[in-house]
Coordinates of C-alpha atoms in Angstrom, one line a residue:
M17 CA -10.1 16.9 17.0
S18 CA -6.5 15.4 17.5
D19 CA -3.9 16.2 15.2
D20 CA -1.6 13.9 16.5
R21 CA 0.6 12.1 13.6
T22 CA 2.6 10.0 15.9
P23 CA 2.7 6.6 14.3
I24 CA 1.3 3.4 16.2
T25 CA 4.7 1.7 16.4
G26 CA 5.5 -2.0 15.7
P27 CA 7.3 -3.9 13.1
I28 CA 5.5 -1.8 10.7
P29 CA 4.6 1.5 11.9
V30 CA 1.2 3.0 11.1
S31 CA 0.6 6.6 11.0
V32 CA -3.1 7.9 11.0
E33 CA -4.0 11.1 9.3
V34 CA -7.3 13.0 9.1
T35 CA -8.5 15.1 5.9
P36 CA -11.8 16.7 5.5
T37 CA -13.4 13.7 4.2
A38 CA -11.4 10.6 5.4
V39 CA -8.9 9.1 7.8
V40 CA -5.7 8.2 6.0
L41 CA -3.4 5.3 7.1
D42 CA 0.2 5.9 5.8
M43 CA 1.8 2.6 5.7
A44 CA 4.9 3.6 4.0
A45 CA 7.2 0.8 6.0
L46 CA 4.7 -1.5 4.6
R47 CA 4.8 -0.5 1.0
D48 CA 8.7 -0.4 1.5
L49 CA 8.6 -3.9 2.5
V50 CA 6.5 -5.0 -0.3
V51 CA 8.6 -3.0 -2.9
T52 CA 11.5 -5.1 -1.4
D53 CA 9.9 -8.4 -1.6
V54 CA 9.0 -7.7 -5.2
I55 CA 12.7 -6.4 -6.1
E56 CA 14.0 -9.7 -4.3
A57 CA 11.7 -11.9 -6.2
L58 CA 12.7 -10.4 -9.4
L59 CA 16.4 -10.8 -8.7
D60 CA 16.4 -14.1 -7.3
P61 CA 19.3 -16.0 -9.0
S62 CA 17.9 -19.5 -8.3
D63 CA 14.6 -18.8 -10.2
T64 CA 14.8 -16.2 -12.9
T65 CA 11.2 -16.6 -14.2
L66 CA 9.8 -13.6 -12.8
W67 CA 12.7 -11.5 -14.3
D68 CA 11.8 -13.2 -17.7
R69 CA 8.3 -12.6 -17.6
L70 CA 8.9 -8.8 -16.8
H71 CA 11.1 -8.6 -19.7
E72 CA 8.6 -10.5 -21.8
L73 CA 6.0 -7.8 -21.0
A74 CA 8.3 -5.3 -22.4
D75 CA 7.9 -6.8 -25.9
T76 CA 6.4 -3.8 -27.8
E77 CA 5.0 -6.3 -30.5
R78 CA 2.7 -7.8 -28.2
A79 CA -1.0 -7.5 -28.7
P80 CA -2.8 -5.2 -26.3
Q81 CA -5.1 -7.8 -24.9
E82 CA -2.2 -10.5 -24.3
G83 CA 0.0 -7.8 -22.7
R84 CA -2.9 -7.1 -20.2
L85 CA -3.4 -10.7 -19.4
L86 CA 0.4 -11.2 -18.7
T87 CA 0.7 -7.9 -16.7
E88 CA -2.1 -9.4 -14.5
E89 CA -0.7 -12.6 -14.1
L90 CA 2.6 -11.2 -13.3
V91 CA 0.9 -8.7 -10.8
A92 CA -0.6 -11.7 -9.1
D93 CA 2.4 -13.5 -8.7
L94 CA 4.4 -11.0 -7.2
G95 CA 1.7 -10.2 -5.0
E96 CA 1.9 -13.8 -3.7
R97 CA 5.5 -13.2 -2.7
S98 CA 4.9 -9.7 -1.2
S99 CA 4.0 -8.7 2.5
S100 CA 0.5 -7.8 3.1
R101 CA 0.2 -8.2 6.8
V102 CA 0.8 -5.7 9.4
P103 CA 1.3 -7.2 12.9
L104 CA 0.0 -4.9 15.8
Y105 CA 1.1 -6.4 19.2
G106 CA -0.4 -6.1 22.8
H107 CA -1.9 -2.6 23.1
R108 CA -1.1 -1.3 19.6
A109 CA -4.1 -3.0 17.9
R110 CA -6.3 -0.9 20.5
E111 CA -4.2 2.3 20.1
L112 CA -4.9 2.1 16.3
A113 CA -8.5 1.5 17.0
E114 CA -8.9 4.3 19.4
R115 CA -7.1 6.8 17.0
L116 CA -9.4 5.7 14.1
L117 CA -12.5 5.7 16.3
L118 CA -11.5 9.4 17.5
L119 CA -10.5 10.6 13.9
S120 CA -13.5 9.2 11.9
G121 CA -16.2 10.4 14.4
P122 CA -18.4 13.3 13.2
R123 CA -16.7 16.8 12.5
P124 CA -17.8 19.7 10.8
V125 CA -17.6 20.0 7.1
P126 CA -16.2 23.4 5.9
A127 CA -18.7 25.8 4.5
Q128 CA -18.9 26.2 1.1
R129 CA -18.1 29.8 -0.3
E130 CA -20.9 32.0 -1.1
A131 CA -21.7 32.4 -5.0
G132 CA -19.3 35.0 -6.3
A133 CA -17.1 35.4 -3.1
A134 CA -13.6 34.8 -4.0

């Protein structure tokens, strides 16, 4: 099994890691892009609506159900303004697919310990 953690390069690098039970895609660059998008949306001087709504959520006198609904609506609106796509150009998509195929293939499961063996 390959333990190559070299990221698939591109505008948004994707690192592939294997655990005993899964293949994990690390898209820290995408996370950083999304966080940046959210901060920019909140700090937009031409439209403070999202900032105002965020502060409205901080109102501790709000009923729990009402606060949950406002949170869900703000999450949806911020999500619409945030990056969610990872472009992989040329051979990068094939490189990611090949690495996922290699790492997600059958592999031995670590044996469980015998009872009483510690």
